[in-house]
PDB file of C-alpha atoms and ligand atoms in Angstrom:
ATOM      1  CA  UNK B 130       0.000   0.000   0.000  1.00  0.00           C
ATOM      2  CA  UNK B 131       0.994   3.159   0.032  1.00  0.00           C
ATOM      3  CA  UNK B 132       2.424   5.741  -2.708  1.00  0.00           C
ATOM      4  CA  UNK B 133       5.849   6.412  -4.635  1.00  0.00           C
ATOM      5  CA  UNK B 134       6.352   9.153  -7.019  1.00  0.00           C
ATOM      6  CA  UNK B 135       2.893   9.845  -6.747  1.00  0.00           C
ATOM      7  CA  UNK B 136       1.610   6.425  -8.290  1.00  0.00           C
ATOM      8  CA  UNK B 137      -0.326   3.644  -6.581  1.00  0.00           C
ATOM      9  CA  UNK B 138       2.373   0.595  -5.821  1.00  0.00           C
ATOM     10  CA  UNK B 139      -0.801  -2.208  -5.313  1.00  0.00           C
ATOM     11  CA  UNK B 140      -2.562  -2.750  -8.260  1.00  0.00           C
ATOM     12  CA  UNK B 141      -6.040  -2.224  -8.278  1.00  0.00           C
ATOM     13  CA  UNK B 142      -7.076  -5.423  -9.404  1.00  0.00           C
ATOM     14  CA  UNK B 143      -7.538  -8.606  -8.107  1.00  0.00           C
ATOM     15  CA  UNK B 144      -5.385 -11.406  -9.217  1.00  0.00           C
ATOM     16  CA  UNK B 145      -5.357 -14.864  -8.071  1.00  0.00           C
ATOM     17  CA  UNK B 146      -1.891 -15.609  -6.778  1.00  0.00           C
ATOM     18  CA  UNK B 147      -0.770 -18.312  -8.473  1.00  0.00           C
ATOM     19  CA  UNK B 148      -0.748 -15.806 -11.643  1.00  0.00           C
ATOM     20  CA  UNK B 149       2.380 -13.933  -9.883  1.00  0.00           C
ATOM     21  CA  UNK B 150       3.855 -17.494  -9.512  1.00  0.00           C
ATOM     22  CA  UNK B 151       4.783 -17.810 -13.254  1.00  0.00           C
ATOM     23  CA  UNK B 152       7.125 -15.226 -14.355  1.00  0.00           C
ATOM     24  CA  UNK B 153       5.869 -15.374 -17.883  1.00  0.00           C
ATOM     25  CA  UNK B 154       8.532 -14.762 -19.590  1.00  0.00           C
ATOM     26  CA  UNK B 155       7.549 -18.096 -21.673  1.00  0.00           C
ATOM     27  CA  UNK B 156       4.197 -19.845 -22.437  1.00  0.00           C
ATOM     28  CA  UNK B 157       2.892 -22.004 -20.592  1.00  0.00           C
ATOM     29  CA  UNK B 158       1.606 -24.576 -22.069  1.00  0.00           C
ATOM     30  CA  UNK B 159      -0.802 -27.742 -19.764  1.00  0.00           C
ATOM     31  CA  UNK B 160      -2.291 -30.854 -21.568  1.00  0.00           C
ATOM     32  CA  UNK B 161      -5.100 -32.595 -19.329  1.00  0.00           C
ATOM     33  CA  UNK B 162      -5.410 -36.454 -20.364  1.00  0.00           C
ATOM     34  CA  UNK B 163      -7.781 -38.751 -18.064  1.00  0.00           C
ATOM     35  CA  UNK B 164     -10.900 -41.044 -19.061  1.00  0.00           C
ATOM     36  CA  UNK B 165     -13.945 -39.163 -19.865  1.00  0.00           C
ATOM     37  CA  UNK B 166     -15.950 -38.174 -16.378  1.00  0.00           C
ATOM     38  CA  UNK B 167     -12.224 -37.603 -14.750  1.00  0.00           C
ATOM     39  CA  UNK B 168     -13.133 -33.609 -14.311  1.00  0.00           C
ATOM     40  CA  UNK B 169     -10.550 -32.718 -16.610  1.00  0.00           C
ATOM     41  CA  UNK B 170     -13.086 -29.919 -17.946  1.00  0.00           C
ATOM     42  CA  UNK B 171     -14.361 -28.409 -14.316  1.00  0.00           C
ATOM     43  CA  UNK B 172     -10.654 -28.517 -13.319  1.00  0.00           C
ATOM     44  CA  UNK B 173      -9.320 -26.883 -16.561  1.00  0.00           C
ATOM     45  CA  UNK B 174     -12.202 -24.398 -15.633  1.00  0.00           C
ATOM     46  CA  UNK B 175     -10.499 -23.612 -12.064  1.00  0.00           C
ATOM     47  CA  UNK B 176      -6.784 -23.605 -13.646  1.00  0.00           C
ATOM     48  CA  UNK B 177      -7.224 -21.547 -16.314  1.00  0.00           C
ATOM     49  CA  UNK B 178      -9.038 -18.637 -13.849  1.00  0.00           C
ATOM     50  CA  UNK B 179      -5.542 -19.362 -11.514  1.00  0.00           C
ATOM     51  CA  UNK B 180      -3.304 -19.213 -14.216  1.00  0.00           C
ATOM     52  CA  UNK B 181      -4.820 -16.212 -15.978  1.00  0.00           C
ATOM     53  CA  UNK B 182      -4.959 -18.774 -19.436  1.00  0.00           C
ATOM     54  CA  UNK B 183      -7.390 -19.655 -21.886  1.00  0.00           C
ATOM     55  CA  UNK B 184      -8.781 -23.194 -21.566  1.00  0.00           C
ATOM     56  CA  UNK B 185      -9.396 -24.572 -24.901  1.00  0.00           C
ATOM     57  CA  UNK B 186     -11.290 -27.725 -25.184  1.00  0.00           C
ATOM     58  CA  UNK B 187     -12.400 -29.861 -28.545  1.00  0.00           C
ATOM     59  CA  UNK B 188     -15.344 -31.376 -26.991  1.00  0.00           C
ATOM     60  CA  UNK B 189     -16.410 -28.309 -25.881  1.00  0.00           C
ATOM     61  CA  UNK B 190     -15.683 -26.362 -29.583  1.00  0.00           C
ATOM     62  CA  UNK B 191     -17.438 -29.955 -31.288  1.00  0.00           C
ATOM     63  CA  UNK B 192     -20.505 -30.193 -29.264  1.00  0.00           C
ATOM     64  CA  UNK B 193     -20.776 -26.101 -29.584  1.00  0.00           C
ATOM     65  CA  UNK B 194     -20.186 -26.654 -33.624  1.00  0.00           C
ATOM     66  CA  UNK B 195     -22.868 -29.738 -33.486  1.00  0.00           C
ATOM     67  CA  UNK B 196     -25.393 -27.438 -32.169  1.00  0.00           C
ATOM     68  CA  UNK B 197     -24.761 -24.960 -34.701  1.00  0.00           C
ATOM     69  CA  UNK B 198     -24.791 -27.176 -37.616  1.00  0.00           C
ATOM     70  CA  UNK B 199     -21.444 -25.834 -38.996  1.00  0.00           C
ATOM     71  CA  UNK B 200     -19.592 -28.410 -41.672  1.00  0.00           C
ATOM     72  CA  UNK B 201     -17.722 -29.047 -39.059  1.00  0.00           C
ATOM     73  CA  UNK B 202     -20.580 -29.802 -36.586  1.00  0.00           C
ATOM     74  CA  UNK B 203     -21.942 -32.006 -39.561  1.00  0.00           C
ATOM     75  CA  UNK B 204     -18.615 -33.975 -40.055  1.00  0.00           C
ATOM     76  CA  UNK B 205     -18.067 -34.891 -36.172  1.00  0.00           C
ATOM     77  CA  UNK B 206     -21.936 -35.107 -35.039  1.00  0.00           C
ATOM     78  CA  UNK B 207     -22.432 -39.029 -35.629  1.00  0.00           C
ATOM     79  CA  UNK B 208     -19.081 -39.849 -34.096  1.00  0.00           C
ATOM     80  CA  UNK B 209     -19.837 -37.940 -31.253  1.00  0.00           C
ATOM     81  CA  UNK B 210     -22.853 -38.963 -30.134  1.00  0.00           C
ATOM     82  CA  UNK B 211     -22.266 -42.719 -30.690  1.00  0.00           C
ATOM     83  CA  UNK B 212     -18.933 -42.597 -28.455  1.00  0.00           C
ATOM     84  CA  UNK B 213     -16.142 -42.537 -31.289  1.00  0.00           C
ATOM     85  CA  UNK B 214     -13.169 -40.239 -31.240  1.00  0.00           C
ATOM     86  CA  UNK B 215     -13.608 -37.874 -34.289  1.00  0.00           C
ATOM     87  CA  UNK B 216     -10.644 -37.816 -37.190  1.00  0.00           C
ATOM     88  CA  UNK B 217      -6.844 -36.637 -36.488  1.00  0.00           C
ATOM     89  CA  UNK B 218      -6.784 -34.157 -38.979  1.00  0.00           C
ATOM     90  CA  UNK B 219      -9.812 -32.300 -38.401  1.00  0.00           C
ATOM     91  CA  UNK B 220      -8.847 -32.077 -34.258  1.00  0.00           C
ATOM     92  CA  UNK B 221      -5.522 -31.107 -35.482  1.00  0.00           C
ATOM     93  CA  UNK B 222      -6.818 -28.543 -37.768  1.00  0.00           C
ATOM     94  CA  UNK B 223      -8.627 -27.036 -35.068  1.00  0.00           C
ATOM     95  CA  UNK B 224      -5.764 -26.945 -32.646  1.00  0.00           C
ATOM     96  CA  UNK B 225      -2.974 -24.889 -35.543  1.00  0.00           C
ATOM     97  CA  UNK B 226      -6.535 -22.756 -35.491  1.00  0.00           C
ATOM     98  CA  UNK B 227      -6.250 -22.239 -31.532  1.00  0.00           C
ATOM     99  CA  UNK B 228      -2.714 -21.771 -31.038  1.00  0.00           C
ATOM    100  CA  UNK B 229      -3.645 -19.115 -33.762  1.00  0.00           C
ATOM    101  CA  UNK B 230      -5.456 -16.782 -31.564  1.00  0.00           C
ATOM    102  CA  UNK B 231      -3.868 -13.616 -29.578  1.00  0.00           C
ATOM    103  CA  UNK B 232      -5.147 -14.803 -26.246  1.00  0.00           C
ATOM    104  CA  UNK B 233      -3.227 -18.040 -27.107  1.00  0.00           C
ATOM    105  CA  UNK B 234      -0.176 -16.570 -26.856  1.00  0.00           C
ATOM    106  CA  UNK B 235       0.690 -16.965 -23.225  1.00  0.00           C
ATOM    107  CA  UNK B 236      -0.636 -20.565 -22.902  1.00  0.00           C
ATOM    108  CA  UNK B 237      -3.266 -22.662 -22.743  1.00  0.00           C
ATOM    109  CA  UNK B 238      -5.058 -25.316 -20.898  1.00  0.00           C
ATOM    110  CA  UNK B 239      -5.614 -28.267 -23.235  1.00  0.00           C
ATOM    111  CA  UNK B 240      -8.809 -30.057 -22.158  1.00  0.00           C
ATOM    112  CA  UNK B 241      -9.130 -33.358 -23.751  1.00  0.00           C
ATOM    113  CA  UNK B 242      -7.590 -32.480 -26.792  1.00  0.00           C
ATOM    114  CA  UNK B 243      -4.970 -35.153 -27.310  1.00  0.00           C
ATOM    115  CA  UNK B 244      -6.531 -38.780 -27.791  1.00  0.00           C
ATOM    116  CA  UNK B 245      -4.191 -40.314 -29.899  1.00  0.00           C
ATOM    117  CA  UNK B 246      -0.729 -40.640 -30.337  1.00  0.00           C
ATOM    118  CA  UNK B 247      -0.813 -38.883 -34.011  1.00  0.00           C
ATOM    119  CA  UNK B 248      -3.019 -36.169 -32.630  1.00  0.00           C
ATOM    120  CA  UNK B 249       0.119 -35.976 -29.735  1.00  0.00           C
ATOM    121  CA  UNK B 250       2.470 -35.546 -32.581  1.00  0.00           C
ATOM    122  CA  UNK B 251       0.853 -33.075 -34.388  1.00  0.00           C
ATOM    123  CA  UNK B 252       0.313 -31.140 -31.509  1.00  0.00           C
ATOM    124  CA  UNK B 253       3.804 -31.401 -30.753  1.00  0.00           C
ATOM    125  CA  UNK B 254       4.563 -29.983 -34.092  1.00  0.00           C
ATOM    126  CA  UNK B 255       2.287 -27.336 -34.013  1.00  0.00           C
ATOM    127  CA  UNK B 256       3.684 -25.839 -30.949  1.00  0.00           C
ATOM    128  CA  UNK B 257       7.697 -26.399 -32.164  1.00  0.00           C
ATOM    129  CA  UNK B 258       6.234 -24.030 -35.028  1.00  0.00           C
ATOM    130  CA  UNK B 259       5.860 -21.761 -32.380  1.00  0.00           C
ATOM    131  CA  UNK B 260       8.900 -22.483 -29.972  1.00  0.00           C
ATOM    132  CA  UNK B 261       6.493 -23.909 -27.756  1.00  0.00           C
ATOM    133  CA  UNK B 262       6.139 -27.505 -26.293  1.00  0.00           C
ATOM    134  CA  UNK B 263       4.117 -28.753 -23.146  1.00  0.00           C
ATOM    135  CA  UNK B 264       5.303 -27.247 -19.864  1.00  0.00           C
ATOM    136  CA  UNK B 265       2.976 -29.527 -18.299  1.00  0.00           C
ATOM    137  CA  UNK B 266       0.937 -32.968 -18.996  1.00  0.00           C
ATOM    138  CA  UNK B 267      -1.642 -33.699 -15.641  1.00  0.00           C
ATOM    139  CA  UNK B 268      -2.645 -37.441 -16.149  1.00  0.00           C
ATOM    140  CA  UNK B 269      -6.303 -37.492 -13.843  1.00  0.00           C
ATOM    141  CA  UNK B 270      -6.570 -41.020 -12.330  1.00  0.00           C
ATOM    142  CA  UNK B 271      -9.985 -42.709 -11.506  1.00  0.00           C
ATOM    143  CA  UNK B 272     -11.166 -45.954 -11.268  1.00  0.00           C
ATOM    144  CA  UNK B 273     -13.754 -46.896 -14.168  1.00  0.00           C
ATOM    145  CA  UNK B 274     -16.848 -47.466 -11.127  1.00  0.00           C
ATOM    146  CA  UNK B 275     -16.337 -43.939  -9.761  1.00  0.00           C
ATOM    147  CA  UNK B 276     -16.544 -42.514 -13.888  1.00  0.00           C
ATOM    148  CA  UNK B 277     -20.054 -44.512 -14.741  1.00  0.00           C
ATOM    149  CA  UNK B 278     -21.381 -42.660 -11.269  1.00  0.00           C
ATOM    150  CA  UNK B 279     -20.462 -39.554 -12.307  1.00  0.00           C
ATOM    151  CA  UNK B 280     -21.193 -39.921 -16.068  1.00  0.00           C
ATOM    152  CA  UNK B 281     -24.793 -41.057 -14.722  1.00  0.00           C
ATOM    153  CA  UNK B 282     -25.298 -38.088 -12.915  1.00  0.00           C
ATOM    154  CA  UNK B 283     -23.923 -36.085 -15.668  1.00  0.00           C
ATOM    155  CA  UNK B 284     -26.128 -37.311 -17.768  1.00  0.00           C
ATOM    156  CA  UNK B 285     -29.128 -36.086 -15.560  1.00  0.00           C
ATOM    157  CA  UNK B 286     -27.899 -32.286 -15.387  1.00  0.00           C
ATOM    158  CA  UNK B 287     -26.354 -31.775 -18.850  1.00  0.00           C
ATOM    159  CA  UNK B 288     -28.381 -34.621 -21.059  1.00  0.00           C
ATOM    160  CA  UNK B 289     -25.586 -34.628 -23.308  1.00  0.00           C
ATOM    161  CA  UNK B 290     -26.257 -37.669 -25.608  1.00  0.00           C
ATOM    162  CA  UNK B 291     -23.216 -39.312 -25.355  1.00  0.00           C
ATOM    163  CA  UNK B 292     -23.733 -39.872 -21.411  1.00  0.00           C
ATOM    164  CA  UNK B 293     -26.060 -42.679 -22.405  1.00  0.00           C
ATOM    165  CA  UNK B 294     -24.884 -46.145 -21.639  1.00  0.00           C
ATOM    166  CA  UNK B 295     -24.194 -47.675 -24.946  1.00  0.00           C
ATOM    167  CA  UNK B 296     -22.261 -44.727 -25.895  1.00  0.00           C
ATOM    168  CA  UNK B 297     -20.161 -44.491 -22.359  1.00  0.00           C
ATOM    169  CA  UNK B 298     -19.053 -48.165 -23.373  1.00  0.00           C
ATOM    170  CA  UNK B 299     -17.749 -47.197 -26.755  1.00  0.00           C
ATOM    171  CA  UNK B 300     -16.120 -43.908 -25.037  1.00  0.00           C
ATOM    172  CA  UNK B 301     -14.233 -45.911 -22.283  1.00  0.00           C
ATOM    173  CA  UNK B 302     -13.272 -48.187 -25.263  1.00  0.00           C
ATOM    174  CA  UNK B 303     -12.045 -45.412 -27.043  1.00  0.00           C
ATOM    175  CA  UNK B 304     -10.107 -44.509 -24.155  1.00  0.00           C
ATOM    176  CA  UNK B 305      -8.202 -47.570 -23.185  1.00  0.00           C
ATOM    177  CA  UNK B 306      -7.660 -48.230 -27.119  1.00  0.00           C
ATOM    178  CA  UNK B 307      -6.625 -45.111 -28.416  1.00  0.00           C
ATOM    179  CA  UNK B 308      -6.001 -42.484 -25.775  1.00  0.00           C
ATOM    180  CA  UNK B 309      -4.237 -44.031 -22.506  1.00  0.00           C
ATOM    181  CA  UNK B 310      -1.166 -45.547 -25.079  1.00  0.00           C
ATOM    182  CA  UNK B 311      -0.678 -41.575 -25.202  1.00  0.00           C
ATOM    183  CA  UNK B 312       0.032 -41.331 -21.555  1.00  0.00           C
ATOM    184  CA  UNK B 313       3.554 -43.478 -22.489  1.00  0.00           C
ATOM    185  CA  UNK B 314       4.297 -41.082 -25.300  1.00  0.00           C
ATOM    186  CA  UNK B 315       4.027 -37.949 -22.856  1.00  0.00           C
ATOM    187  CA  UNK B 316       6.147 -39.882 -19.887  1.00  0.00           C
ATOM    188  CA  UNK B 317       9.148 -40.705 -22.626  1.00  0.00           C
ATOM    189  CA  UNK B 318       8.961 -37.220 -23.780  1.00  0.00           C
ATOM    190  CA  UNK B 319       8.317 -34.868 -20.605  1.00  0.00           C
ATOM    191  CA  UNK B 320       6.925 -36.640 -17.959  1.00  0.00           C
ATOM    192  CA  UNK B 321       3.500 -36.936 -16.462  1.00  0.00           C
ATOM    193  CA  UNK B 322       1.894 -35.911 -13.320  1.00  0.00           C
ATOM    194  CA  UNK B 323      -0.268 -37.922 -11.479  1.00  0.00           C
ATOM    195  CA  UNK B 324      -3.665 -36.401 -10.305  1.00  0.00           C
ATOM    196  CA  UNK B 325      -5.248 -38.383  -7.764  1.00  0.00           C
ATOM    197  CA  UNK B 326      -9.367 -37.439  -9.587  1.00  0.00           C
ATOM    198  CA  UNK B 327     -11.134 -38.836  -6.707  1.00  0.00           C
ATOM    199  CA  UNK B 328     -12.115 -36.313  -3.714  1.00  0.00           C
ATOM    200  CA  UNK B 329     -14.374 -32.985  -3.329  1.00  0.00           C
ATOM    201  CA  UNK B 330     -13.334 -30.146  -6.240  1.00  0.00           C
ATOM    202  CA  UNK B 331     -11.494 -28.417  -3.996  1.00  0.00           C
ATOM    203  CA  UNK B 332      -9.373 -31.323  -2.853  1.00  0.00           C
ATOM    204  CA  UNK B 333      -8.644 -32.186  -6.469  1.00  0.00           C
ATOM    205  CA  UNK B 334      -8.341 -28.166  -7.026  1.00  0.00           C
ATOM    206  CA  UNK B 335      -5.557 -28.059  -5.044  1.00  0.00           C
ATOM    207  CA  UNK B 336      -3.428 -30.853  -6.299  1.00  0.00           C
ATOM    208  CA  UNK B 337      -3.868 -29.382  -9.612  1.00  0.00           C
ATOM    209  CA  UNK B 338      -2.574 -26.311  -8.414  1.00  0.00           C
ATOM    210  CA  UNK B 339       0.433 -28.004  -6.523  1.00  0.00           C
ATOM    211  CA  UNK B 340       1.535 -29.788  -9.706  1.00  0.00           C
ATOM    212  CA  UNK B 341       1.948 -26.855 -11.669  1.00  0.00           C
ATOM    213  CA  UNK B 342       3.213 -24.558  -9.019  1.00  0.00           C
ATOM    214  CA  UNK B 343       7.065 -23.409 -10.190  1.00  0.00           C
ATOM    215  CA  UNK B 344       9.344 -25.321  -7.866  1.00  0.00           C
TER     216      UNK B 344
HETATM  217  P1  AMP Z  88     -15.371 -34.666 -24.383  1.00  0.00           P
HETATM  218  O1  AMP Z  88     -16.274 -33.490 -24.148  1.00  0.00           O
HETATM  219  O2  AMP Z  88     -13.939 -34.333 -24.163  1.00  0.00           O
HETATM  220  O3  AMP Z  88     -15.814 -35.893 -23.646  1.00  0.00           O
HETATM  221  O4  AMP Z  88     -15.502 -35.002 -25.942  1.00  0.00           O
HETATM  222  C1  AMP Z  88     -16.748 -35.379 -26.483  1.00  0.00           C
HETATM  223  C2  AMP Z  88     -16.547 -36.084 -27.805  1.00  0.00           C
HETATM  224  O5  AMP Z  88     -15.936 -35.193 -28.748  1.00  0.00           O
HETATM  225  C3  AMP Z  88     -15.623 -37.280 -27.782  1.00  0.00           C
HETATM  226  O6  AMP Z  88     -16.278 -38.464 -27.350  1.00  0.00           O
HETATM  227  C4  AMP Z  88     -15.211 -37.362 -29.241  1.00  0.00           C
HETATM  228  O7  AMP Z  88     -16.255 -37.861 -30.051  1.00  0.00           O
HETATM  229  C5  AMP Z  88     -15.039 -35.892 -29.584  1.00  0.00           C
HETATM  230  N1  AMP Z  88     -13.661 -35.415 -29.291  1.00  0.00           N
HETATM  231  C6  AMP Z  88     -13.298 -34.427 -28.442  1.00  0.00           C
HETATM  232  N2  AMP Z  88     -11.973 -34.246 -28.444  1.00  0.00           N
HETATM  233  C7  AMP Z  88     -11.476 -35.138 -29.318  1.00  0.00           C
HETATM  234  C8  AMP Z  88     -10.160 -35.459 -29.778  1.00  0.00           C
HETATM  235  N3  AMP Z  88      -9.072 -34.804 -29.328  1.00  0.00           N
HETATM  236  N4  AMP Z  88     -10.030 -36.452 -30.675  1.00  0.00           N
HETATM  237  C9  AMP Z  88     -11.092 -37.108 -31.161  1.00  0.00           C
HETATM  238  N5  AMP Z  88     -12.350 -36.878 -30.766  1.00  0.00           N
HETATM  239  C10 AMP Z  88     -12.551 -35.895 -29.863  1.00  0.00           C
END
């Protein structure tokens, strides 16, 4: 508090902490893999207000082009809503489309957005193009029992189609086929955290926090 030189030294706004944590003097850049009904997107949600960042995720940008019927709604709408993962190219042409943006420029929290090990690549391309790679990859870990409760009580609040059973089963296939060999690819490359997924939001809040806190 308190003046110098006739200027205010506090700033007048309010900024969450962790914010002054980073020096941001590069991007920063955090990849959320986990099983669908992990909370990678109401703990991306949390981050990205801590961390000042946009969160970006494909789901989210699909099921929003779905509802507006856009060609690319139209290309991913079946494969959605029966459980499959949508092509490589067209997530990866949405991601060079992201890292495009302004407000991309400091970092971004990537919710869901690598499933497979060519859409990893890609990704890892895209962001070389840029000098960029993943400061962080948060691997959210929950057991398959505690994801069908949670998905079933999704299901009631949201309706989103593809909480149904039938298409869950195809999703968690999905999962264990394509996305988890991902996880491997990540822990050769930079390592992986381990997020322990199961507890209150704030309990899982602040591990996320704590494993992207500088040292
Ligand atoms: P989510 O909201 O993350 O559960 O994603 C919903 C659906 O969107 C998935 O089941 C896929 O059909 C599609 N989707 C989202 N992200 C991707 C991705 N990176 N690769 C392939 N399909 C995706």
């Amino acid at each position: 508090s308190g003046e110098r030189d006739g200027l205010p030294t506090r700033s007048p706004f309010t900024v969450h902490p962790l914010i002054h944590l980073y020096a941001r003097s590069s991007p920063v850049d955090i990849l959320l893999l986990g099983p669908p009904g992990a909370g990678k997107g109401t703990q991306g949600a949390l981050l990205a207000e801590a961390l000042g960042l946009p969160k970006f995720a494909t789901g989210d940008l699909l099921r929003d082009a779905v509802k507006r019927g856009t060609p690319l709604g139209l290309q991913a709408r079946a494969l959605m809503e029966a459980g499959h993962l949508v092509g490589d190219d067209l997530i990866l042409g949405v991601v060079r489309d992201e890292l495009a943006k302004p407000e991309a420029a400091h970092g971004v929290i990537f919710d869901g957005v690598i499933r497979t090990i060519p859409q990893a690549e890609g990704m890892a391309a895209l962001l070389a193009e840029r000098g960029r790679s993943m400061t962080h990859v948060l691997f959210f870990e929950i057991a398959d029992s505690v994801i069908l409760d949670r998905l079933i009580k999704r299901r009631e609040i949201e309706g989103r189609a593809d909480d149904d059973p039938a298409a869950v089963a195809i999703r968690l296939a999905a999962y264990r086929n394509q996305t988890a060999p991902v996880l491997a690819w990540y822990e050769e490359r930079c390592g992986v955290t381990v997020i322990d997924a199961v507890g209150s939001v704030d309990e899982v809040a602040a591990r996320v926090r704590a494993a992207v806190a500088p040292a």
